[in-house]
Coordinates of C-alpha atoms in Angstrom, one line a residue:
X182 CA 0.0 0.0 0.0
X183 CA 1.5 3.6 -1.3
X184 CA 1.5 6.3 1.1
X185 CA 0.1 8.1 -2.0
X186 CA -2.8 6.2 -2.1
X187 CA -3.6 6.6 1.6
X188 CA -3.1 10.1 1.4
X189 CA -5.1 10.3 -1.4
X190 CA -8.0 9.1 0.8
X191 CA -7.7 12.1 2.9
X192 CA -11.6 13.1 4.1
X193 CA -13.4 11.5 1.1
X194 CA -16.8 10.1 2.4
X195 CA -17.9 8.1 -0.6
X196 CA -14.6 6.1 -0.9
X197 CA -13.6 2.8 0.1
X198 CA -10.8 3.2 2.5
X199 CA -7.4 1.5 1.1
X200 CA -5.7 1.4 4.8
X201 CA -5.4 -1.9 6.8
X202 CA -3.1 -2.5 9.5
X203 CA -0.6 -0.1 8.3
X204 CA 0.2 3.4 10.0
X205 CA -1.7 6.2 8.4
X206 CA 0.8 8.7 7.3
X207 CA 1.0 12.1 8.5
X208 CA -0.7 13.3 4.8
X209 CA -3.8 11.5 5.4
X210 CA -4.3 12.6 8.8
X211 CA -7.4 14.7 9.4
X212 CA -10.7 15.6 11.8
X213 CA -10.9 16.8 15.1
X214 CA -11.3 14.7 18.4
X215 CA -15.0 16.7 19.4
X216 CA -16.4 13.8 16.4
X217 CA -15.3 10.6 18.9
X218 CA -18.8 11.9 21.1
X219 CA -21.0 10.9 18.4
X220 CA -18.9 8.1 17.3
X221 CA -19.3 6.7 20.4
X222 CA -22.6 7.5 21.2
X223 CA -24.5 6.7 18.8
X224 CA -23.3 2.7 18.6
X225 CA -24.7 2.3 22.3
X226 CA -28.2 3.8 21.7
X227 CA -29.8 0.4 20.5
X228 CA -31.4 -2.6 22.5
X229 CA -28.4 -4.5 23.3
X230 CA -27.5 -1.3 25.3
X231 CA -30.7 -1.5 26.9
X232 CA -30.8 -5.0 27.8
X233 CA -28.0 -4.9 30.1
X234 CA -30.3 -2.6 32.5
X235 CA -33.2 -5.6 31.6
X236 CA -30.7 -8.1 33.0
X237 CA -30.3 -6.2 36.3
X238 CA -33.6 -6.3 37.4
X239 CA -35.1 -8.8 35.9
X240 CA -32.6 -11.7 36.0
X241 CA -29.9 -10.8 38.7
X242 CA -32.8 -9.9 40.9
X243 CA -31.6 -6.5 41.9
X244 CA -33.9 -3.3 42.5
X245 CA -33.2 -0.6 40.8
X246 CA -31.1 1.2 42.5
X247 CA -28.9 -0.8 43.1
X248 CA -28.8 -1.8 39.6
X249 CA -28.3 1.6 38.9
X250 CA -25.2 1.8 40.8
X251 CA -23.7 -1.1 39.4
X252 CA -24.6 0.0 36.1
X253 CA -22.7 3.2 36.5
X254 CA -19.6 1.6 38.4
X255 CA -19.4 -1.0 35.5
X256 CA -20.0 1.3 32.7
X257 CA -17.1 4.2 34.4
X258 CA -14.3 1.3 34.3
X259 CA -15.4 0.4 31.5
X260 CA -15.5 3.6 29.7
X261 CA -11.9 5.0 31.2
X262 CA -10.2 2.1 29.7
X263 CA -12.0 2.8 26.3
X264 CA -10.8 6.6 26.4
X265 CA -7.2 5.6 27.6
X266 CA -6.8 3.1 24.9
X267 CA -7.4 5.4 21.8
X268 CA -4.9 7.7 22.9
X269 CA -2.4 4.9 20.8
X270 CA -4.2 6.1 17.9
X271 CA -2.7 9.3 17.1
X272 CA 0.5 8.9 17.8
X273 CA 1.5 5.7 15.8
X274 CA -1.9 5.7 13.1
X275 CA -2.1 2.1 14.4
X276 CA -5.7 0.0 15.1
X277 CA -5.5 -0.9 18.6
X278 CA -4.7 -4.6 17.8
X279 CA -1.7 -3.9 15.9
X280 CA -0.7 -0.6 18.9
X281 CA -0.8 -4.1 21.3
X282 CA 2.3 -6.1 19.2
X283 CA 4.3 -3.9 22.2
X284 CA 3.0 -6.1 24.8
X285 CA 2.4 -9.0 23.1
X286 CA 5.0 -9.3 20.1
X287 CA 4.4 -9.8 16.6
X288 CA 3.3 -13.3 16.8
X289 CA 1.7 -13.5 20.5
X290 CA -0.5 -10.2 19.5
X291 CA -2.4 -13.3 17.0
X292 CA -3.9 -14.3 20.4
X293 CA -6.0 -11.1 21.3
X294 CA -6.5 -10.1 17.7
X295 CA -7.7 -13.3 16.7
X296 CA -10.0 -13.2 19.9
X297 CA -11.2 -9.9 19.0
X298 CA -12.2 -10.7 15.5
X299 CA -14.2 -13.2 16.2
X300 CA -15.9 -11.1 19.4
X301 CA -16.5 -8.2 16.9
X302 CA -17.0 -9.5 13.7
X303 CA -19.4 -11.9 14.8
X304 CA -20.1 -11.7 18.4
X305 CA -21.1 -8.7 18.7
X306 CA -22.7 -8.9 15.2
X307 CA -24.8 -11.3 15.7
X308 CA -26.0 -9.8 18.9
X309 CA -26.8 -6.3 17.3
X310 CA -28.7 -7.9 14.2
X311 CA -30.6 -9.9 16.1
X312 CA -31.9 -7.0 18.3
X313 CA -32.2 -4.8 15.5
X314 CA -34.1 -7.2 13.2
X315 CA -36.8 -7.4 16.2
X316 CA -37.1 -3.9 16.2
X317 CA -37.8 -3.3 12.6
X318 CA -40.2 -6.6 12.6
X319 CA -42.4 -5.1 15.3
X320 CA -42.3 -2.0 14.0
X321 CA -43.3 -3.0 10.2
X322 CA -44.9 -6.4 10.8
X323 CA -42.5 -7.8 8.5
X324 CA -41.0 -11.4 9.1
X325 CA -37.7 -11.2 11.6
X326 CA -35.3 -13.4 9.3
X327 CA -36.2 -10.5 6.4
X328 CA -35.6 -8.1 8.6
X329 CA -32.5 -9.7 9.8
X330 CA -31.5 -9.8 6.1
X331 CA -31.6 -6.0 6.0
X332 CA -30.2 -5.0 8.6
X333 CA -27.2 -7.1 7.7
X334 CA -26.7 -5.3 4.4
X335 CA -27.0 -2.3 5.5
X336 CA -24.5 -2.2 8.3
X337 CA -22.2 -4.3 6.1
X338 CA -22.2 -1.3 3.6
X339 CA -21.2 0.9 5.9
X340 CA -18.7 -0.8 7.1
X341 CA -17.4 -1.7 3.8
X342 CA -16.9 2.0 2.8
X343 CA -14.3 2.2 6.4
X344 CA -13.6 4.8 8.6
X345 CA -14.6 8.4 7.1
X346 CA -18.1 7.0 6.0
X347 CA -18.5 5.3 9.5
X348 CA -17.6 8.3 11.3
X349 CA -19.7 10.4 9.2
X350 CA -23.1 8.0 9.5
X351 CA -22.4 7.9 13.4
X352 CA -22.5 12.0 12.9
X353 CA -25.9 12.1 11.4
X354 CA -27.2 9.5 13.7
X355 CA -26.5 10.9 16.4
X356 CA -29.1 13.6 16.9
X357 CA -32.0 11.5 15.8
X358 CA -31.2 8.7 18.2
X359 CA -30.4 10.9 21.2
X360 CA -33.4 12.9 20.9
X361 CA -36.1 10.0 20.5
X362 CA -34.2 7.9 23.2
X363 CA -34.3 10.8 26.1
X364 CA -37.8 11.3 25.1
X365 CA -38.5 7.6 25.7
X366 CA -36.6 7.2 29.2
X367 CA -38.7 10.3 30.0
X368 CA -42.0 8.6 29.9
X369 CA -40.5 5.4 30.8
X370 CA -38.6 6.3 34.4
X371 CA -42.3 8.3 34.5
X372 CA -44.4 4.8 34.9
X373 CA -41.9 3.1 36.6
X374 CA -41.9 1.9 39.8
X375 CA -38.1 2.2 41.0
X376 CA -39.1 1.3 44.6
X377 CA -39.9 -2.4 43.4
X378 CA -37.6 -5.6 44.2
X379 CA -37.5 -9.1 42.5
X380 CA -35.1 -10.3 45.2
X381 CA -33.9 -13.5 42.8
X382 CA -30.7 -13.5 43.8
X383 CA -28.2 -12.2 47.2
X384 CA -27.3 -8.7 46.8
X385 CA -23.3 -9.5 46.7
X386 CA -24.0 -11.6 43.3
X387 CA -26.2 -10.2 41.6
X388 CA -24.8 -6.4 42.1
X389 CA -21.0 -8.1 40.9
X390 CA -23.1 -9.8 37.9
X391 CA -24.9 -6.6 37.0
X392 CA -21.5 -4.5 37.2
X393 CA -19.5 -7.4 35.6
X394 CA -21.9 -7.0 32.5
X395 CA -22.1 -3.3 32.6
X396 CA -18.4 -3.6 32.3
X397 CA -18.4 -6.2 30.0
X398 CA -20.2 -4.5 27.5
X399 CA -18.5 -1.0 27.8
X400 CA -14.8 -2.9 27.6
X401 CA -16.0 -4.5 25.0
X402 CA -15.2 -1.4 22.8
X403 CA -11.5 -1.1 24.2
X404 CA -10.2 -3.3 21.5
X405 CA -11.3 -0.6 18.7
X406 CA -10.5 2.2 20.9
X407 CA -7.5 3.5 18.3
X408 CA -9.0 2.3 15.1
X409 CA -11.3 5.4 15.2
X410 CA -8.9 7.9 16.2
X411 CA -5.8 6.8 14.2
X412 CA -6.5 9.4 11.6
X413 CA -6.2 12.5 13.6
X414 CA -3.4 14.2 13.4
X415 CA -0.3 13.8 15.9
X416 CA -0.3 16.7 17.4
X417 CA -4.0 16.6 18.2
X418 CA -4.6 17.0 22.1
X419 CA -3.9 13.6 24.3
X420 CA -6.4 15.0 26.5
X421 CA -9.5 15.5 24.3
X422 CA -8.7 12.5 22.6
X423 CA -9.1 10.4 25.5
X424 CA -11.8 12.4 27.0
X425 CA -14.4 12.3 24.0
X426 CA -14.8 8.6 23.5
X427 CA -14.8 8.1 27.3
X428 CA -18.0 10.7 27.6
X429 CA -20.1 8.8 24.5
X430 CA -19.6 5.7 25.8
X431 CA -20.0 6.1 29.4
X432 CA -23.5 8.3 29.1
X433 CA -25.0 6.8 26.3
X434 CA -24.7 3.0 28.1
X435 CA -25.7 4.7 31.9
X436 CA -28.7 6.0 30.3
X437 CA -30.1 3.4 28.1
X438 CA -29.1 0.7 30.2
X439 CA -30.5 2.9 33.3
X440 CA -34.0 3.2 31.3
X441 CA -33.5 -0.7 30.9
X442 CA -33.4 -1.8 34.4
X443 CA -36.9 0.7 35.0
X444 CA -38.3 -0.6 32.2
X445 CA -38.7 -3.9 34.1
X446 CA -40.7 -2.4 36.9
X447 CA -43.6 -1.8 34.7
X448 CA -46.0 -4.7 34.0
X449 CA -46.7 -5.4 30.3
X450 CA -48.9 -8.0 28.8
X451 CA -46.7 -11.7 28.9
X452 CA -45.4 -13.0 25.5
X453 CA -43.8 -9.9 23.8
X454 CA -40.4 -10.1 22.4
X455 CA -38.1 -8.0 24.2
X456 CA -38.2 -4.9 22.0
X457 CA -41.7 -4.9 21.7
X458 CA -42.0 -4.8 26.1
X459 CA -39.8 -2.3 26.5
X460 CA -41.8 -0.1 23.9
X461 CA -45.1 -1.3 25.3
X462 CA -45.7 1.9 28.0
X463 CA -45.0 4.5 24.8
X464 CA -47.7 6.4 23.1
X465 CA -47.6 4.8 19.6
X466 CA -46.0 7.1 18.1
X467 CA -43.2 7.2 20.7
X468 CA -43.1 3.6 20.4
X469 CA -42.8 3.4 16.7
X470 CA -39.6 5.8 16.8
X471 CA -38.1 4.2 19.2
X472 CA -38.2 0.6 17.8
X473 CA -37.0 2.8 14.2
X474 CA -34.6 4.2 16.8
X475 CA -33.5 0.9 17.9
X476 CA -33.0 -0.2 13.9
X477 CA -30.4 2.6 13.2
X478 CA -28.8 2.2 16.5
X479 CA -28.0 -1.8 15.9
X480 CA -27.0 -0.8 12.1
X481 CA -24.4 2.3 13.8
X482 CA -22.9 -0.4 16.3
X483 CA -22.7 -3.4 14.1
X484 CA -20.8 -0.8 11.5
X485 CA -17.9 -0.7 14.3
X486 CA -18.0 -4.2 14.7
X487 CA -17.8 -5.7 11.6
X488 CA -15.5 -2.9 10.5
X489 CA -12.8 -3.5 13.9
X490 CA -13.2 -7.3 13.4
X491 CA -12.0 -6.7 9.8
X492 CA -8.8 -5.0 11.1
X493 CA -8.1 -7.5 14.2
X494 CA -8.4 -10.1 11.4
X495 CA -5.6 -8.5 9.2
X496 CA -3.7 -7.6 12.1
X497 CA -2.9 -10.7 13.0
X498 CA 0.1 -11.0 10.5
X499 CA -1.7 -13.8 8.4
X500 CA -0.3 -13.0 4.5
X501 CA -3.2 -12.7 2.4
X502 CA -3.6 -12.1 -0.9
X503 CA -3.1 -9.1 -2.4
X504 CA -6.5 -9.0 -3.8
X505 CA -7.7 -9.6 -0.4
X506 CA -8.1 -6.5 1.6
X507 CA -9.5 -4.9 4.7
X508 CA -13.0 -4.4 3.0
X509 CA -13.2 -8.3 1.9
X510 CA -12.6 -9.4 4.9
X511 CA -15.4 -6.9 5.9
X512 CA -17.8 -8.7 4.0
X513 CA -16.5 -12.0 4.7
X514 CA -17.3 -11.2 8.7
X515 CA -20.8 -9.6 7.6
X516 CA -22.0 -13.5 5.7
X517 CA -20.5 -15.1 8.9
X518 CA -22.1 -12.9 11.2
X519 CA -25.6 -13.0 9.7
X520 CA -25.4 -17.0 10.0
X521 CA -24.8 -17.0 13.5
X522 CA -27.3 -14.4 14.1
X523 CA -30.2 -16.3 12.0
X524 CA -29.4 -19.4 13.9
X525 CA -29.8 -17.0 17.2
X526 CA -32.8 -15.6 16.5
X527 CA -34.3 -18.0 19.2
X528 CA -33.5 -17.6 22.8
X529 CA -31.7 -14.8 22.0
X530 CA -32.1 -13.2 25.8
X531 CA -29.6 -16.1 27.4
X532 CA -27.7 -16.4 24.8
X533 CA -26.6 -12.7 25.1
X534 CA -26.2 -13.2 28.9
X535 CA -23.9 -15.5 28.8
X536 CA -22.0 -13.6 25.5
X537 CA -21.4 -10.5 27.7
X538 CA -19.9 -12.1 30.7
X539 CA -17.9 -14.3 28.2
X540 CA -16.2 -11.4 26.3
X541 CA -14.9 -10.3 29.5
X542 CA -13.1 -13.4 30.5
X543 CA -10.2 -12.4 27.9
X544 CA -10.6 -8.6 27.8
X545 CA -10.2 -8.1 31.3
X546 CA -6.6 -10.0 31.1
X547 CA -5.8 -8.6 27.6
X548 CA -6.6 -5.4 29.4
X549 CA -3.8 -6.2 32.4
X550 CA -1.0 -7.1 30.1
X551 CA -1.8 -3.8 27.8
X552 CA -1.8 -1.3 30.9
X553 CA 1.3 -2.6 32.1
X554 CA 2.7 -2.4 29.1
X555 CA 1.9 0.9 28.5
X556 CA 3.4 1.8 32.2
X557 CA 6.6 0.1 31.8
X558 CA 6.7 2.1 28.5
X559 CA 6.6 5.5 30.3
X560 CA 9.0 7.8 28.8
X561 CA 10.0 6.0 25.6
X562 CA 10.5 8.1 22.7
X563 CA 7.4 7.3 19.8
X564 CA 10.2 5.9 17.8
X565 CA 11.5 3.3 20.3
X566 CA 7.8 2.1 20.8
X567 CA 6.9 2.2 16.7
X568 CA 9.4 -0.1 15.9
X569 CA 8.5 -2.7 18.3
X570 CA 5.0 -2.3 15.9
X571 CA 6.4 -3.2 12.5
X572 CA 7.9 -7.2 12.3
X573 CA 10.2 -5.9 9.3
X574 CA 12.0 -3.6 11.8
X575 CA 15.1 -4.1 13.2
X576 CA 13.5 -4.0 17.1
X577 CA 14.6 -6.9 18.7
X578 CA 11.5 -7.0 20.4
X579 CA 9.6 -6.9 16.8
X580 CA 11.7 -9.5 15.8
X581 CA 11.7 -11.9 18.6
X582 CA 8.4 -11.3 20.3
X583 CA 7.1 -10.6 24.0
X584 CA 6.1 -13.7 25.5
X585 CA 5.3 -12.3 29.1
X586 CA 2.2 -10.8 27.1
X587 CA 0.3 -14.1 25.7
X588 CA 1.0 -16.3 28.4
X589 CA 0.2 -13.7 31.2
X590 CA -3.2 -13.3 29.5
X591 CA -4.0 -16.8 28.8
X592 CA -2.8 -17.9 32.2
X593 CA -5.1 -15.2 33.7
X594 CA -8.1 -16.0 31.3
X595 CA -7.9 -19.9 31.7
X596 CA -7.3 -19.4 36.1
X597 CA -10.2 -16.9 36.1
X598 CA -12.9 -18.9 34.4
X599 CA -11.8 -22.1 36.2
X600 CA -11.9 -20.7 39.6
X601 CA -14.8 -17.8 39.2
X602 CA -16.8 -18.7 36.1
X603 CA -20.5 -18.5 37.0
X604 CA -22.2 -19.8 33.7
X605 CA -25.3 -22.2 33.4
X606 CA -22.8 -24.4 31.4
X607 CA -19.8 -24.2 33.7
X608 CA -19.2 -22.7 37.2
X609 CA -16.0 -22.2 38.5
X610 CA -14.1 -23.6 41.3
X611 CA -14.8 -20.8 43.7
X612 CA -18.3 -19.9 42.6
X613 CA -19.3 -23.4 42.8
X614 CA -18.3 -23.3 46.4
X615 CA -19.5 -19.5 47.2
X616 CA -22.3 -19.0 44.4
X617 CA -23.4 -15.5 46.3
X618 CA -20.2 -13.6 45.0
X619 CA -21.5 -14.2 41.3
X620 CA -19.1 -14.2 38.4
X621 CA -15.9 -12.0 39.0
X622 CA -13.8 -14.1 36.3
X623 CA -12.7 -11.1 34.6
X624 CA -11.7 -9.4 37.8
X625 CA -9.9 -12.2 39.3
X626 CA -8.5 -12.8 35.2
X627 CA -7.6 -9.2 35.1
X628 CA -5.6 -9.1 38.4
X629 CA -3.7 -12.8 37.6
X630 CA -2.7 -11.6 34.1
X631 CA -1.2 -8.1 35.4
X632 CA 0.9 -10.5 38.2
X633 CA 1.7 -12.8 36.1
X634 CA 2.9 -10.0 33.2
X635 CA 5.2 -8.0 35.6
X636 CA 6.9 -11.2 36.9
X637 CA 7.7 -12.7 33.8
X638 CA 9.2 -9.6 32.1
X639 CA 12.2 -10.4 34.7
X640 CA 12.3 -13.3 32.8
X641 CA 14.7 -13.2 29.8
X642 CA 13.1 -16.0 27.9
X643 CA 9.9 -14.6 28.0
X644 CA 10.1 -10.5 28.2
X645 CA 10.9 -7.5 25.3
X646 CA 14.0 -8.3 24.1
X647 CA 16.8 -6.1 24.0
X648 CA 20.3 -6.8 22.6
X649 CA 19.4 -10.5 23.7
X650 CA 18.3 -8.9 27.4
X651 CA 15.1 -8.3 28.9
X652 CA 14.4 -5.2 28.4
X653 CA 14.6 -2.9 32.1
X654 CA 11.5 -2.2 33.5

């Protein structure tokens, strides 16, 4: 890829981008960091969002305010390590899973971008379609797998186009869907009854669950974080850069998922899909914007997803065709992720439950290994750290790899679900034994991966390499 051609991209809208994994030269570079609130907002304003409130209430068995504090405790971590993360973006013109070959190497960072791929490009694909098809079939009457069908296309076009068209469709969306949604958790926190309690669970468990899946589903945009801001240019302010995404992603989920957790308070005839309940106390034609709301907001996240998948998938150092580029893969994720959706359009509630305390079992550890990283790296010049980015470099680190990274996160992944798992399919070692402190895998995952990083970068074998030596931490 020329750095004519990328620079010849520039700010064009209606052109498919040419960039992959590659750093985005200074030429291309362009926009301003205000544009990471809407393109970070308007992805969360959808049911998915919503649904993690629904779970808090009405299947942890919390009331809501307690729901509501977890919500915003989970969503804060969540969002702080989202901002933090892009901050990579403009100072190499990196995606975030190619920014993480520092603390993983070349070859080890195949672990977490391989992971991520397959979280974004289907995961969370499949997820977003399936809440979005609902939306539109309730709203038109139209059959769901139709629905599902359009959707898909849609949001696969989008992404297809890349990163000036996403940022620009996230633009215009953002208005409509903020509007309609305040509107909605007006009249909704207006007929609820917040006082109420389901009392399923102990409070311990089902506050950690709640929080875990708040969490869970605002980390789960930490492994984009610099794929949307690698295009600004260098000297762009660290702080507004960090602060931006942090803001769209914390307020949009407290709110919706917020409004989701009241939503269950109010009694609504038994039988409804999910979208169609949570629309049931709105006027008509409240409700009807709000399930078109819901729609555009599945098509705005499932954009990101398919879109980041793409460039975790190319980042993983696989050679590909030349033919073969960021876009195909794009579409490639877009058939897969439609299939796994169609096949979910059943049961689609648990399934998503378990998904979003899932994803956390490797983000919280890739998250460890990445912050430490980043630490250890205080005061390096950008040119020390870029090297250890490129495999053709002559970093020793690029070269031979840093090993303390993938076995520090897949030693804190595999010890956290075996001991704290809380799944209907499995339950850890721990939870098994002391079920009332819930499911604290990524916690426990996150703090095992961090100890396990900082010991074995002591270890010669397995840390950065310098001039055949560990590098000094």
């Amino acid at each position: 890829m020329t750095t004519d051609r990328i620079a010849a991209y520039g700010d064009h809208v209606l052109a498919v981008e040419p960039t992959g994994a590659e750093p985005v030269p200074a030429s291309a570079r362009h926009g301003r960091p205000l544009g990471l609130l809407w393109t970070w907002t308007s992805p969360n304003m959808e049911f998915a969002t919503v649904f993690v409130g629904v779970l808090g209430v009405g299947v942890f068995g919390l009331d809501f305010w307690s729901a509501a504090l977890a919500i915003v405790l989970g969503t804060a971590l969540g969002a702080v390590a989202h901002g933090f993360l892009g901050l990579a973006g403009p100072r190499f013109g990196v995606p975030q899973m190619v920014a993480g070959r520092t603390a993983f190497g070349y070859r080890g960072n195949a672990l977490p971008a391989g992971l991520n791929a397959l979280t974004a490009g289907i995961g969370w694909f499949a997820v977003n379609s399936v809440s979005a098809a609902y939306a539109l079939g309730t709203l038109t009457g139209w059959p769901v797998l139709l629905c599902l069908f359009l959707v898909a296309v849609l949001q696969v076009a989008i992404a297809f186009f890349g990163h000036n068209f996403i940022h620009t469709a996230e633009k215009y969306t953002f208005p409509v869907l903020t509007v309609v949604f305040l509107v909605a958790a007006a009249v909704i926190l207006g007929k609820a009854h917040l006082g109420a309690a389901t009392g399923a669970h102990a409070f311990p468990g089902a506050f950690l669950l709640t929080a875990g899946a708040a969490f869970g589903y605002a980390a789960g945009w930490t492994p984009y974080g610099s794929d949307y801001t690698r295009y600004l240019p260098a000297s762009t302010p660290r702080r507004q850069v960090g602060l931006w995404p942090a803001v769209g992603v914390f307020w949009s989920c407290v709110l919706l998922e917020i409004v989701g957790a009241a939503s269950v308070t109010i009694t609504v005839p038994s039988g409804l899909s999910p979208t169609a309940a949570f629309v049931h106390p709105l006027p008509g034609w409240l409700a009807d914007l709000t399930l078109l709301a819901i729609t555009v907001g599945g098509i705005a996240a499932n954009a990101l997803n398919i879109y980041s998948g793409a460039l975790s998938f190319v980042a993983m150092g696989i050679r590909l065709p030349a033919s073969v580029r960021r876009a195909t893969v794009a579409l490639v994720f877009g058939v897969a992720g439609t299939a796994v959706a169609w096949s979910g359009l059943h049961d689609s509630g648990a399934k998503y439950t378990d998904f979003l305390l899932v994803i956390t079992y490797w983000i919280g550890p890739w998250l460890a290994v990445v912050f430490l990283d980043r630490w250890y790296r205080r005061g390096q010049d950008d040119a020390t750290v870029a090297a250890d980015l490129e495999p053709a470099s002559n970093s020793p680190t690029a070269r031979f790899g840093n090993w303390a990274g993938p076995v520090a996160m897949a030693v804190g992944t595999g010890l956290g679900v075996w001991l704290f798992s809380n799944q209907t399919e499995y339950t850890g070692l721990v939870a098994r034994h002391v079920p009332q402190i819930g499911d604290i895998a990524f916690l426990a995952g996150f703090l095992i991966a961090g100890l396990v990083y900082a010991a074995l970068r002591a270890v010669p074998a397995f840390g950065p390499v310098r001039g055949g030596l560990a590098e000094a931490s």
